[in-house]
Amino acid sequence: MEFNYETQAASAQRMYTARADKYKDSFHQDYTKRFMAVADVRPGENVLILACGTGLEVFAAADRMGVEGEIVGVDAFDAILYSSAFVLFDNPGGVVRSWRRYLKPEGRLVVDVTHEDNLKVGLLLERAARRLGARFPSNRSWITDRNSITGVLEGAGYVVERVQLMDKLSGQGDTTYGMDQVDEQFDCITGTPLTVNLATEEFKRKTRDLFREEWEKAAVDGKVVNVDAVYVYVARRA
């Protein structure tokens, strides 16, 4: 199977299946605590948690909500939480617009989006693949700054109340790469869950030079910086 023949749902299943065994040992445990602090789930609220995966946010929300709250079903919710998966959507505006009907009037949506320079190597590969006209498992090229999703949310009927930068996401901090690391990073990213089983030799051959061109365009003084951060947004249903 190649990128152009893989559905968005199949992409998500493939990538997260490859990560599942080690997911609990990743940075997500600590990040969930920070995300939930921004979400501010309260006792008695009804909360819809989408893309809940291993349930990190579910368990944290249950602890905060107590016996009076609910996390199941689709009804009128006080809050919708969505963490670490927004870049999988081909049509982010349409998605958040569809969620709006599940919120009570003035209910809140809490969602995170990668920093425009987070996972930079993967972003450069995405740009290279799109130049070939190939579909790619993630959709991040539209994120150019912290206001990119603000426009998406406002266009879907929300009012953004808060934007929180979560730095040192993985605990490693920002990383800088030089031009001498282009091929090394290309080989690395085409062997990750992002492209596992799909990065054929033909795909690598076609995209390697384009990847280098995207690297050169993104570099400042010959360096490409991976920013270890995401943005968390709190928006109200207007």
Short mmCIF file of C-alpha atoms in Angstrom, two decimals:
data_model
loop_
_atom_site.label_atom_id
_atom_site.label_comp_id
_atom_site.label_asym_id
_atom_site.label_seq_id
_atom_site.Cartn_x
_atom_site.Cartn_y
_atom_site.Cartn_z
CA MET A 1 0.00 0.00 0.00
CA GLU A 2 1.15 3.55 -0.75
CA PHE A 3 0.20 6.91 0.73
CA ASN A 4 -2.26 7.73 -2.05
CA TYR A 5 -4.28 4.58 -1.35
CA GLU A 6 -4.42 4.85 2.44
CA THR A 7 -7.46 6.48 4.05
CA GLN A 8 -7.09 8.92 6.93
CA ALA A 9 -8.57 6.33 9.31
CA ALA A 10 -6.14 3.68 8.08
CA SER A 11 -3.23 6.10 8.52
CA ALA A 12 -4.19 6.77 12.13
CA GLN A 13 -4.64 3.08 12.90
CA ARG A 14 -1.31 2.15 11.33
CA MET A 15 0.71 4.89 13.06
CA TYR A 16 -0.74 4.45 16.52
CA THR A 17 -0.62 0.65 16.39
CA ALA A 18 3.12 0.95 15.78
CA ARG A 19 3.44 3.21 18.84
CA ALA A 20 1.03 1.41 21.17
CA ASP A 21 3.45 -0.83 23.07
CA LYS A 22 5.63 2.09 24.15
CA TYR A 23 2.98 4.82 24.38
CA LYS A 24 2.68 4.64 28.17
CA ASP A 25 6.44 5.13 28.49
CA SER A 26 6.49 8.27 26.33
CA PHE A 27 6.18 11.93 27.28
CA HIS A 28 2.38 11.71 27.05
CA GLN A 29 1.95 10.79 30.72
CA ASP A 30 3.46 14.08 31.88
CA TYR A 31 1.94 16.07 29.04
CA THR A 32 -1.56 14.86 29.95
CA LYS A 33 -1.21 16.47 33.39
CA ARG A 34 -0.34 19.80 31.77
CA PHE A 35 -3.11 19.51 29.18
CA MET A 36 -5.73 18.69 31.83
CA ALA A 37 -4.66 21.65 33.94
CA VAL A 38 -5.56 23.90 31.01
CA ALA A 39 -8.80 21.97 30.33
CA ASP A 40 -9.93 22.71 33.91
CA VAL A 41 -12.45 19.87 34.12
CA ARG A 42 -14.72 20.37 37.14
CA PRO A 43 -16.86 18.13 39.35
CA GLY A 44 -20.27 17.42 37.87
CA GLU A 45 -19.40 18.33 34.27
CA ASN A 46 -20.20 16.13 31.29
CA VAL A 47 -17.09 15.77 29.15
CA LEU A 48 -16.60 14.26 25.68
CA ILE A 49 -13.03 13.05 25.10
CA LEU A 50 -12.26 12.28 21.47
CA ALA A 51 -9.35 10.18 20.17
CA CYS A 52 -8.93 8.97 23.75
CA GLY A 53 -6.41 6.27 22.83
CA THR A 54 -5.02 4.69 25.99
CA GLY A 55 -7.35 6.75 28.16
CA LEU A 56 -4.87 9.12 29.77
CA GLU A 57 -7.26 12.10 29.64
CA VAL A 58 -10.24 9.88 30.51
CA PHE A 59 -8.77 8.74 33.81
CA ALA A 60 -7.58 12.23 34.67
CA ALA A 61 -11.02 13.69 33.90
CA ALA A 62 -12.78 11.02 35.96
CA ASP A 63 -10.64 11.90 38.98
CA ARG A 64 -11.60 15.56 38.63
CA MET A 65 -15.29 15.12 37.85
CA GLY A 66 -16.25 12.83 40.71
CA VAL A 67 -19.32 10.61 40.84
CA GLU A 68 -21.68 13.23 39.40
CA GLY A 69 -19.99 13.67 36.02
CA GLU A 70 -20.19 11.60 32.86
CA ILE A 71 -17.70 10.82 30.11
CA VAL A 72 -19.82 8.57 27.88
CA GLY A 73 -22.48 9.09 25.21
CA VAL A 74 -23.07 11.96 22.80
CA ASP A 75 -25.30 14.66 24.19
CA ALA A 76 -24.94 18.28 25.28
CA PHE A 77 -21.48 18.50 26.82
CA ASP A 78 -19.82 21.11 28.99
CA ALA A 79 -16.48 20.36 27.37
CA ILE A 80 -14.86 18.47 24.51
CA LEU A 81 -11.20 17.49 24.90
CA TYR A 82 -8.99 16.48 21.98
CA SER A 83 -5.27 15.88 22.47
CA SER A 84 -2.33 14.89 20.28
CA ALA A 85 -4.23 13.98 17.11
CA PHE A 86 -5.59 17.12 15.41
CA VAL A 87 -2.96 17.03 12.66
CA LEU A 88 -4.48 13.80 11.33
CA PHE A 89 -7.49 15.60 9.85
CA ASP A 90 -7.63 16.50 6.17
CA ASN A 91 -10.36 19.08 6.85
CA PRO A 92 -9.80 20.57 10.33
CA GLY A 93 -12.41 23.30 9.86
CA GLY A 94 -15.12 20.83 8.98
CA VAL A 95 -14.21 18.64 11.94
CA VAL A 96 -14.43 21.32 14.64
CA ARG A 97 -17.63 22.61 13.06
CA SER A 98 -19.17 19.14 13.43
CA TRP A 99 -18.14 19.00 17.10
CA ARG A 100 -19.89 22.26 17.90
CA ARG A 101 -23.34 20.66 18.00
CA TYR A 102 -22.28 18.42 20.89
CA LEU A 103 -21.48 21.37 23.15
CA LYS A 104 -23.88 23.23 25.38
CA PRO A 105 -24.23 26.95 24.65
CA GLU A 106 -20.92 28.47 25.79
CA GLY A 107 -19.49 24.98 26.27
CA ARG A 108 -15.73 24.78 25.72
CA LEU A 109 -13.46 22.94 23.32
CA VAL A 110 -9.92 22.23 24.50
CA VAL A 111 -7.61 21.10 21.71
CA ASP A 112 -3.88 21.07 21.06
CA VAL A 113 -1.99 21.65 17.83
CA THR A 114 1.70 21.25 17.16
CA HIS A 115 3.94 24.31 17.12
CA GLU A 116 4.70 25.31 13.53
CA ASP A 117 8.29 24.08 14.03
CA ASN A 118 7.50 21.00 16.12
CA LEU A 119 8.44 17.64 14.58
CA LYS A 120 10.11 19.72 11.89
CA VAL A 121 11.68 16.83 10.03
CA GLY A 122 8.28 15.18 9.56
CA LEU A 123 6.84 18.48 8.35
CA LEU A 124 9.57 18.80 5.72
CA LEU A 125 8.83 15.27 4.52
CA GLU A 126 5.13 16.16 4.31
CA ARG A 127 5.95 19.17 2.14
CA ALA A 128 8.16 17.04 -0.11
CA ALA A 129 5.44 14.40 -0.48
CA ARG A 130 2.80 16.99 -1.34
CA ARG A 131 5.03 18.37 -4.09
CA LEU A 132 4.74 14.92 -5.67
CA GLY A 133 0.96 15.13 -5.37
CA ALA A 134 0.99 12.33 -2.80
CA ARG A 135 -1.41 12.09 0.10
CA PHE A 136 0.40 12.16 3.47
CA PRO A 137 -0.63 10.72 6.87
CA SER A 138 -0.44 14.10 8.64
CA ASN A 139 -1.72 17.52 7.62
CA ARG A 140 0.41 20.29 9.15
CA SER A 141 1.40 22.59 6.31
CA TRP A 142 -1.48 24.95 7.13
CA ILE A 143 -0.04 25.64 10.61
CA THR A 144 2.19 28.69 10.18
CA ASP A 145 1.93 30.30 13.64
CA ARG A 146 -0.08 30.21 16.88
CA ASN A 147 -2.99 32.01 15.19
CA SER A 148 -3.51 29.45 12.42
CA ILE A 149 -6.06 27.39 14.33
CA THR A 150 -7.64 30.51 15.82
CA GLY A 151 -8.98 31.35 12.37
CA VAL A 152 -10.18 27.77 11.92
CA LEU A 153 -12.04 27.80 15.24
CA GLU A 154 -13.57 31.23 14.75
CA GLY A 155 -14.72 30.25 11.27
CA ALA A 156 -16.46 27.21 12.79
CA GLY A 157 -18.42 29.20 15.37
CA TYR A 158 -16.11 29.35 18.39
CA VAL A 159 -14.57 32.19 20.37
CA VAL A 160 -10.97 31.52 21.40
CA GLU A 161 -10.44 32.46 25.04
CA ARG A 162 -6.94 31.19 25.73
CA VAL A 163 -3.84 29.99 23.94
CA GLN A 164 -1.22 28.24 26.07
CA LEU A 165 2.24 27.35 24.76
CA MET A 166 3.41 24.04 26.20
CA ASP A 167 7.19 24.00 25.82
CA LYS A 168 9.63 21.19 26.57
CA LEU A 169 6.92 18.80 25.42
CA SER A 170 9.07 15.68 25.40
CA GLY A 171 11.38 16.99 28.10
CA GLN A 172 14.27 17.22 25.65
CA GLY A 173 13.92 20.86 24.64
CA ASP A 174 14.57 22.30 21.20
CA THR A 175 16.96 20.51 18.83
CA THR A 176 19.10 22.05 16.08
CA TYR A 177 20.19 20.19 12.94
CA GLY A 178 22.83 21.18 10.39
CA MET A 179 22.98 20.64 6.63
CA ASP A 180 25.30 17.70 7.17
CA GLN A 181 22.43 15.83 8.85
CA VAL A 182 19.90 16.02 6.01
CA ASP A 183 20.35 12.46 4.73
CA GLU A 184 20.57 11.05 8.24
CA GLN A 185 17.30 12.71 9.25
CA PHE A 186 15.60 11.65 6.00
CA ASP A 187 16.50 8.02 6.66
CA CYS A 188 15.35 8.39 10.25
CA ILE A 189 11.93 9.91 9.52
CA THR A 190 11.14 7.42 6.76
CA GLY A 191 11.65 4.63 9.30
CA THR A 192 9.26 5.96 11.97
CA PRO A 193 5.58 5.08 12.62
CA LEU A 194 4.66 8.08 10.46
CA THR A 195 5.66 6.20 7.32
CA VAL A 196 6.18 2.59 8.45
CA ASN A 197 5.25 0.07 5.71
CA LEU A 198 4.57 2.91 3.26
CA ALA A 199 7.94 4.52 2.62
CA THR A 200 8.90 2.33 -0.34
CA GLU A 201 12.24 2.59 -2.06
CA GLU A 202 10.51 4.38 -4.92
CA PHE A 203 8.98 6.91 -2.52
CA LYS A 204 12.36 7.51 -0.88
CA ARG A 205 14.05 7.92 -4.25
CA LYS A 206 11.49 10.47 -5.42
CA THR A 207 11.32 12.49 -2.21
CA ARG A 208 14.94 12.56 -0.99
CA ASP A 209 16.00 15.48 -3.23
CA LEU A 210 12.73 17.33 -2.59
CA PHE A 211 13.25 16.84 1.14
CA ARG A 212 16.69 18.39 0.84
CA GLU A 213 15.21 21.36 -1.03
CA GLU A 214 12.57 21.86 1.68
CA TRP A 215 15.31 21.62 4.31
CA GLU A 216 17.34 24.30 2.56
CA LYS A 217 14.29 26.60 2.34
CA ALA A 218 13.51 26.14 6.03
CA ALA A 219 17.09 26.54 7.26
CA VAL A 220 18.30 29.73 8.91
CA ASP A 221 22.06 30.17 8.74
CA GLY A 222 22.24 26.56 7.62
CA LYS A 223 20.34 25.27 10.66
CA VAL A 224 16.90 23.73 11.07
CA VAL A 225 15.35 23.93 14.54
CA ASN A 226 12.86 21.44 15.93
CA VAL A 227 10.80 23.24 18.60
CA ASP A 228 9.71 20.92 21.41
CA ALA A 229 6.30 22.53 21.95
CA VAL A 230 2.58 22.51 21.18
CA TYR A 231 -0.21 25.06 21.55
CA VAL A 232 -3.29 24.32 23.65
CA TYR A 233 -6.45 26.26 22.81
CA VAL A 234 -9.54 26.85 24.94
CA ALA A 235 -12.49 27.99 22.82
CA ARG A 236 -16.15 28.55 23.64
CA ARG A 237 -19.14 27.74 21.49
CA ALA A 238 -20.36 31.13 20.31
#
